[in-house]
């Protein structure tokens, strides 16, 4: 397995936000995290990526306990894409993506051909190579998110974590970005709020409620009318999409 988490628990003060979570992801798999707002998706992602330390439990990435791995060594294997990032600094697309090489470079090291190749490859993957010299401030929301992913790819990671990467994007860019993530040769764990997008692009889905895992498995087995009613408190019908063959949720109007 690429990622194995066992009995993760974490909280703030007296509030438990992640409660006894265990999960795993196989190499090359796209694993979706879904759940109502406040269910602990973002906090769980940060625990899995080593950005937070659990109160109990452990995370292994390719057999290594991440608590025993240095921050720099972990950053060479793991990339994290947050919901959005803003800057007032006058930077170009290339400047942003170059930051992804930081874990691979010492303080006194010069820019190498390997660094340049990683940046070029990352920009090519997200179809932004033609925008290399473009100013960050002139990019659309979808273009900015692709650049965020390119910066993560420039780290040359084996695992990528994405926290609602399609938030605030129109449907065209949502589909474009998730298709791109799915097609990468990486293990990806992505938190999503759109259940139909999770069904369309994720190999497996883990459902969180109040910090605990309620269900896990293929979209076909997880996204049932009973679960939608119990966890999301909505009445909905679930059919098989003629377009992609995965479950499609039809929400019932009030």
PDB file of C-alpha atoms in Angstrom, residues 75-253:
ATOM      1  CA  UNK A  75       8.277  16.671   1.271  1.00  0.00           C
ATOM      2  CA  UNK A  76      10.258  14.815  -1.373  1.00  0.00           C
ATOM      3  CA  UNK A  77       7.576  12.109  -1.406  1.00  0.00           C
ATOM      4  CA  UNK A  78       4.371  13.943  -0.500  1.00  0.00           C
ATOM      5  CA  UNK A  79       2.698  17.004  -2.039  1.00  0.00           C
ATOM      6  CA  UNK A  80      -0.275  18.893  -0.663  1.00  0.00           C
ATOM      7  CA  UNK A  81      -2.627  21.062  -2.740  1.00  0.00           C
ATOM      8  CA  UNK A  82      -4.829  23.304  -0.637  1.00  0.00           C
ATOM      9  CA  UNK A  83      -8.207  24.778  -1.604  1.00  0.00           C
ATOM     10  CA  UNK A  84      -6.800  28.071  -2.811  1.00  0.00           C
ATOM     11  CA  UNK A  85      -3.807  30.329  -2.336  1.00  0.00           C
ATOM     12  CA  UNK A  86      -3.455  34.024  -3.011  1.00  0.00           C
ATOM     13  CA  UNK A  87      -0.485  36.333  -3.236  1.00  0.00           C
ATOM     14  CA  UNK A  88       0.011  40.012  -3.968  1.00  0.00           C
ATOM     15  CA  UNK A  89       3.603  39.400  -5.024  1.00  0.00           C
ATOM     16  CA  UNK A  90       4.402  40.037  -8.664  1.00  0.00           C
ATOM     17  CA  UNK A  91       5.411  36.509  -9.710  1.00  0.00           C
ATOM     18  CA  UNK A  92       5.153  34.460 -12.880  1.00  0.00           C
ATOM     19  CA  UNK A  93       3.774  30.977 -13.384  1.00  0.00           C
ATOM     20  CA  UNK A  94       7.330  29.648 -13.584  1.00  0.00           C
ATOM     21  CA  UNK A  95       8.241  31.337 -10.268  1.00  0.00           C
ATOM     22  CA  UNK A  96       5.350  29.587  -8.534  1.00  0.00           C
ATOM     23  CA  UNK A  97       6.142  26.144  -9.941  1.00  0.00           C
ATOM     24  CA  UNK A  98       9.861  26.512  -9.136  1.00  0.00           C
ATOM     25  CA  UNK A  99       8.905  26.570  -5.438  1.00  0.00           C
ATOM     26  CA  UNK A 100       8.049  22.901  -5.760  1.00  0.00           C
ATOM     27  CA  UNK A 101      11.736  22.078  -6.118  1.00  0.00           C
ATOM     28  CA  UNK A 102      12.587  23.467  -2.657  1.00  0.00           C
ATOM     29  CA  UNK A 103      12.627  20.066  -0.862  1.00  0.00           C
ATOM     30  CA  UNK A 104      15.188  18.747  -3.349  1.00  0.00           C
ATOM     31  CA  UNK A 105      17.656  21.629  -3.082  1.00  0.00           C
ATOM     32  CA  UNK A 106      20.127  22.588  -0.359  1.00  0.00           C
ATOM     33  CA  UNK A 107      20.481  26.195   0.757  1.00  0.00           C
ATOM     34  CA  UNK A 108      23.614  26.792  -1.322  1.00  0.00           C
ATOM     35  CA  UNK A 109      22.726  24.670  -4.342  1.00  0.00           C
ATOM     36  CA  UNK A 110      22.312  26.310  -7.718  1.00  0.00           C
ATOM     37  CA  UNK A 111      19.452  25.677 -10.109  1.00  0.00           C
ATOM     38  CA  UNK A 112      20.153  22.432 -11.983  1.00  0.00           C
ATOM     39  CA  UNK A 113      19.091  20.842 -15.239  1.00  0.00           C
ATOM     40  CA  UNK A 114      17.122  18.298 -13.189  1.00  0.00           C
ATOM     41  CA  UNK A 115      15.220  21.128 -11.474  1.00  0.00           C
ATOM     42  CA  UNK A 116      14.429  22.740 -14.823  1.00  0.00           C
ATOM     43  CA  UNK A 117      13.281  19.440 -16.284  1.00  0.00           C
ATOM     44  CA  UNK A 118      10.969  18.817 -13.314  1.00  0.00           C
ATOM     45  CA  UNK A 119       9.373  22.257 -13.714  1.00  0.00           C
ATOM     46  CA  UNK A 120       8.923  21.819 -17.461  1.00  0.00           C
ATOM     47  CA  UNK A 121       7.427  18.357 -17.032  1.00  0.00           C
ATOM     48  CA  UNK A 122       5.029  19.600 -14.346  1.00  0.00           C
ATOM     49  CA  UNK A 123       3.824  22.501 -16.500  1.00  0.00           C
ATOM     50  CA  UNK A 124       3.380  20.158 -19.442  1.00  0.00           C
ATOM     51  CA  UNK A 125       1.267  17.765 -17.336  1.00  0.00           C
ATOM     52  CA  UNK A 126      -1.209  20.545 -16.484  1.00  0.00           C
ATOM     53  CA  UNK A 127      -1.140  22.072 -19.974  1.00  0.00           C
ATOM     54  CA  UNK A 128       0.348  25.364 -18.753  1.00  0.00           C
ATOM     55  CA  UNK A 129       3.749  25.295 -20.454  1.00  0.00           C
ATOM     56  CA  UNK A 130       2.657  28.063 -22.812  1.00  0.00           C
ATOM     57  CA  UNK A 131       1.884  30.288 -19.799  1.00  0.00           C
ATOM     58  CA  UNK A 132       5.339  30.032 -18.189  1.00  0.00           C
ATOM     59  CA  UNK A 133       6.070  33.774 -18.290  1.00  0.00           C
ATOM     60  CA  UNK A 134       2.515  34.889 -17.537  1.00  0.00           C
ATOM     61  CA  UNK A 135       1.890  36.912 -14.362  1.00  0.00           C
ATOM     62  CA  UNK A 136       0.101  35.033 -11.589  1.00  0.00           C
ATOM     63  CA  UNK A 137      -2.411  37.842 -11.096  1.00  0.00           C
ATOM     64  CA  UNK A 138      -3.677  37.523 -14.688  1.00  0.00           C
ATOM     65  CA  UNK A 139      -4.628  33.834 -14.399  1.00  0.00           C
ATOM     66  CA  UNK A 140      -8.178  32.566 -14.169  1.00  0.00           C
ATOM     67  CA  UNK A 141      -9.282  30.453 -11.201  1.00  0.00           C
ATOM     68  CA  UNK A 142      -8.938  27.238 -13.171  1.00  0.00           C
ATOM     69  CA  UNK A 143      -5.489  28.216 -14.426  1.00  0.00           C
ATOM     70  CA  UNK A 144      -4.321  29.056 -10.899  1.00  0.00           C
ATOM     71  CA  UNK A 145      -5.444  25.684  -9.634  1.00  0.00           C
ATOM     72  CA  UNK A 146      -3.575  23.950 -12.446  1.00  0.00           C
ATOM     73  CA  UNK A 147      -0.456  25.909 -11.471  1.00  0.00           C
ATOM     74  CA  UNK A 148      -0.902  24.809  -7.826  1.00  0.00           C
ATOM     75  CA  UNK A 149      -0.962  21.227  -9.030  1.00  0.00           C
ATOM     76  CA  UNK A 150       2.088  21.850 -11.237  1.00  0.00           C
ATOM     77  CA  UNK A 151       3.997  23.171  -8.213  1.00  0.00           C
ATOM     78  CA  UNK A 152       3.064  19.990  -6.350  1.00  0.00           C
ATOM     79  CA  UNK A 153       4.152  17.845  -9.300  1.00  0.00           C
ATOM     80  CA  UNK A 154       7.487  19.680  -9.461  1.00  0.00           C
ATOM     81  CA  UNK A 155       8.230  18.134  -6.059  1.00  0.00           C
ATOM     82  CA  UNK A 156       8.336  14.777  -7.897  1.00  0.00           C
ATOM     83  CA  UNK A 157       6.048  13.251  -5.243  1.00  0.00           C
ATOM     84  CA  UNK A 158       4.797   9.692  -5.013  1.00  0.00           C
ATOM     85  CA  UNK A 159       1.641  10.753  -3.168  1.00  0.00           C
ATOM     86  CA  UNK A 160      -0.550  13.824  -3.584  1.00  0.00           C
ATOM     87  CA  UNK A 161      -3.168  15.148  -1.184  1.00  0.00           C
ATOM     88  CA  UNK A 162      -5.757  17.640  -2.472  1.00  0.00           C
ATOM     89  CA  UNK A 163      -8.184  19.574  -0.276  1.00  0.00           C
ATOM     90  CA  UNK A 164     -11.281  20.371  -2.345  1.00  0.00           C
ATOM     91  CA  UNK A 165      -9.259  21.378  -5.415  1.00  0.00           C
ATOM     92  CA  UNK A 166     -12.398  22.224  -7.398  1.00  0.00           C
ATOM     93  CA  UNK A 167     -13.820  24.656  -4.839  1.00  0.00           C
ATOM     94  CA  UNK A 168     -15.162  27.874  -6.436  1.00  0.00           C
ATOM     95  CA  UNK A 169     -14.484  26.653  -9.991  1.00  0.00           C
ATOM     96  CA  UNK A 170     -17.071  26.338 -12.749  1.00  0.00           C
ATOM     97  CA  UNK A 171     -18.120  22.832 -13.768  1.00  0.00           C
ATOM     98  CA  UNK A 172     -15.866  22.745 -16.838  1.00  0.00           C
ATOM     99  CA  UNK A 173     -12.750  23.421 -14.759  1.00  0.00           C
ATOM    100  CA  UNK A 174     -13.905  21.038 -12.011  1.00  0.00           C
ATOM    101  CA  UNK A 175     -14.089  18.159 -14.473  1.00  0.00           C
ATOM    102  CA  UNK A 176     -10.858  19.205 -16.199  1.00  0.00           C
ATOM    103  CA  UNK A 177      -8.849  19.265 -12.956  1.00  0.00           C
ATOM    104  CA  UNK A 178     -10.209  16.011 -11.535  1.00  0.00           C
ATOM    105  CA  UNK A 179      -9.658  14.203 -14.832  1.00  0.00           C
ATOM    106  CA  UNK A 180      -6.078  15.430 -14.785  1.00  0.00           C
ATOM    107  CA  UNK A 181      -5.558  14.277 -11.179  1.00  0.00           C
ATOM    108  CA  UNK A 182      -7.034  10.856 -11.926  1.00  0.00           C
ATOM    109  CA  UNK A 183      -4.753  10.375 -14.933  1.00  0.00           C
ATOM    110  CA  UNK A 184      -1.536  11.197 -13.050  1.00  0.00           C
ATOM    111  CA  UNK A 185       0.778   8.293 -12.233  1.00  0.00           C
ATOM    112  CA  UNK A 186       0.433   8.968  -8.505  1.00  0.00           C
ATOM    113  CA  UNK A 187      -1.513   7.896  -5.469  1.00  0.00           C
ATOM    114  CA  UNK A 188      -3.995  10.677  -4.758  1.00  0.00           C
ATOM    115  CA  UNK A 189      -6.281  11.331  -1.796  1.00  0.00           C
ATOM    116  CA  UNK A 190      -8.730  14.119  -2.512  1.00  0.00           C
ATOM    117  CA  UNK A 191     -11.382  15.717  -0.316  1.00  0.00           C
ATOM    118  CA  UNK A 192     -14.478  16.648  -2.306  1.00  0.00           C
ATOM    119  CA  UNK A 193     -17.865  18.133  -1.509  1.00  0.00           C
ATOM    120  CA  UNK A 194     -19.488  17.305  -4.864  1.00  0.00           C
ATOM    121  CA  UNK A 195     -20.712  13.710  -4.608  1.00  0.00           C
ATOM    122  CA  UNK A 196     -21.210  13.243  -8.344  1.00  0.00           C
ATOM    123  CA  UNK A 197     -17.638  14.327  -9.048  1.00  0.00           C
ATOM    124  CA  UNK A 198     -16.415  11.892  -6.386  1.00  0.00           C
ATOM    125  CA  UNK A 199     -18.415   9.113  -8.052  1.00  0.00           C
ATOM    126  CA  UNK A 200     -17.077  10.016 -11.489  1.00  0.00           C
ATOM    127  CA  UNK A 201     -13.355  10.275 -10.720  1.00  0.00           C
ATOM    128  CA  UNK A 202     -12.514   8.281  -7.567  1.00  0.00           C
ATOM    129  CA  UNK A 203     -11.579   4.594  -7.528  1.00  0.00           C
ATOM    130  CA  UNK A 204     -12.764   4.318  -3.932  1.00  0.00           C
ATOM    131  CA  UNK A 205     -14.567   6.606  -1.511  1.00  0.00           C
ATOM    132  CA  UNK A 206     -14.317   7.015   2.259  1.00  0.00           C
ATOM    133  CA  UNK A 207     -17.266   8.692   3.981  1.00  0.00           C
ATOM    134  CA  UNK A 208     -16.684  10.726   7.135  1.00  0.00           C
ATOM    135  CA  UNK A 209     -19.252  11.870   9.676  1.00  0.00           C
ATOM    136  CA  UNK A 210     -18.345  13.738  12.859  1.00  0.00           C
ATOM    137  CA  UNK A 211     -14.712  12.710  12.391  1.00  0.00           C
ATOM    138  CA  UNK A 212     -15.362   8.976  12.025  1.00  0.00           C
ATOM    139  CA  UNK A 213     -15.377   6.682   8.999  1.00  0.00           C
ATOM    140  CA  UNK A 214     -18.970   5.670   8.274  1.00  0.00           C
ATOM    141  CA  UNK A 215     -18.402   3.770   5.031  1.00  0.00           C
ATOM    142  CA  UNK A 216     -15.716   2.962   2.483  1.00  0.00           C
ATOM    143  CA  UNK A 217     -15.481   1.186  -0.830  1.00  0.00           C
ATOM    144  CA  UNK A 218     -16.244   1.629  -4.508  1.00  0.00           C
ATOM    145  CA  UNK A 219     -18.586   4.485  -5.514  1.00  0.00           C
ATOM    146  CA  UNK A 220     -21.167   1.858  -6.511  1.00  0.00           C
ATOM    147  CA  UNK A 221     -21.173   0.305  -3.034  1.00  0.00           C
ATOM    148  CA  UNK A 222     -20.868   3.507  -1.000  1.00  0.00           C
ATOM    149  CA  UNK A 223     -23.180   6.007  -2.666  1.00  0.00           C
ATOM    150  CA  UNK A 224     -26.550   4.531  -1.803  1.00  0.00           C
ATOM    151  CA  UNK A 225     -29.851   6.259  -1.146  1.00  0.00           C
ATOM    152  CA  UNK A 226     -29.752   5.006   2.445  1.00  0.00           C
ATOM    153  CA  UNK A 227     -26.289   6.496   3.076  1.00  0.00           C
ATOM    154  CA  UNK A 228     -27.214   9.825   1.490  1.00  0.00           C
ATOM    155  CA  UNK A 229     -30.255  10.039   3.733  1.00  0.00           C
ATOM    156  CA  UNK A 230     -28.344   9.028   6.873  1.00  0.00           C
ATOM    157  CA  UNK A 231     -25.130  11.038   6.447  1.00  0.00           C
ATOM    158  CA  UNK A 232     -26.066  13.990   4.234  1.00  0.00           C
ATOM    159  CA  UNK A 233     -29.736  14.188   5.267  1.00  0.00           C
ATOM    160  CA  UNK A 234     -31.005  14.442   1.701  1.00  0.00           C
ATOM    161  CA  UNK A 235     -33.519  12.471  -0.316  1.00  0.00           C
ATOM    162  CA  UNK A 236     -31.923  11.376  -3.575  1.00  0.00           C
ATOM    163  CA  UNK A 237     -32.107   8.723  -6.218  1.00  0.00           C
ATOM    164  CA  UNK A 238     -28.981   6.912  -7.443  1.00  0.00           C
ATOM    165  CA  UNK A 239     -28.763   5.623 -11.025  1.00  0.00           C
ATOM    166  CA  UNK A 240     -25.931   4.530 -13.302  1.00  0.00           C
ATOM    167  CA  UNK A 241     -24.731   7.290 -15.618  1.00  0.00           C
ATOM    168  CA  UNK A 242     -24.999   6.556 -19.335  1.00  0.00           C
ATOM    169  CA  UNK A 243     -21.999   8.847 -19.848  1.00  0.00           C
ATOM    170  CA  UNK A 244     -19.363   7.345 -17.536  1.00  0.00           C
ATOM    171  CA  UNK A 245     -21.014   4.213 -16.142  1.00  0.00           C
ATOM    172  CA  UNK A 246     -20.561   5.330 -12.533  1.00  0.00           C
ATOM    173  CA  UNK A 247     -23.306   6.190 -10.008  1.00  0.00           C
ATOM    174  CA  UNK A 248     -25.147   9.457 -10.613  1.00  0.00           C
ATOM    175  CA  UNK A 249     -27.101  11.130  -7.818  1.00  0.00           C
ATOM    176  CA  UNK A 250     -30.397  12.874  -8.550  1.00  0.00           C
ATOM    177  CA  UNK A 251     -31.388  15.112  -5.651  1.00  0.00           C
ATOM    178  CA  UNK A 252     -35.069  15.394  -4.897  1.00  0.00           C
ATOM    179  CA  UNK A 253     -36.500  18.920  -4.875  1.00  0.00           C
TER     180      UNK A 253
END
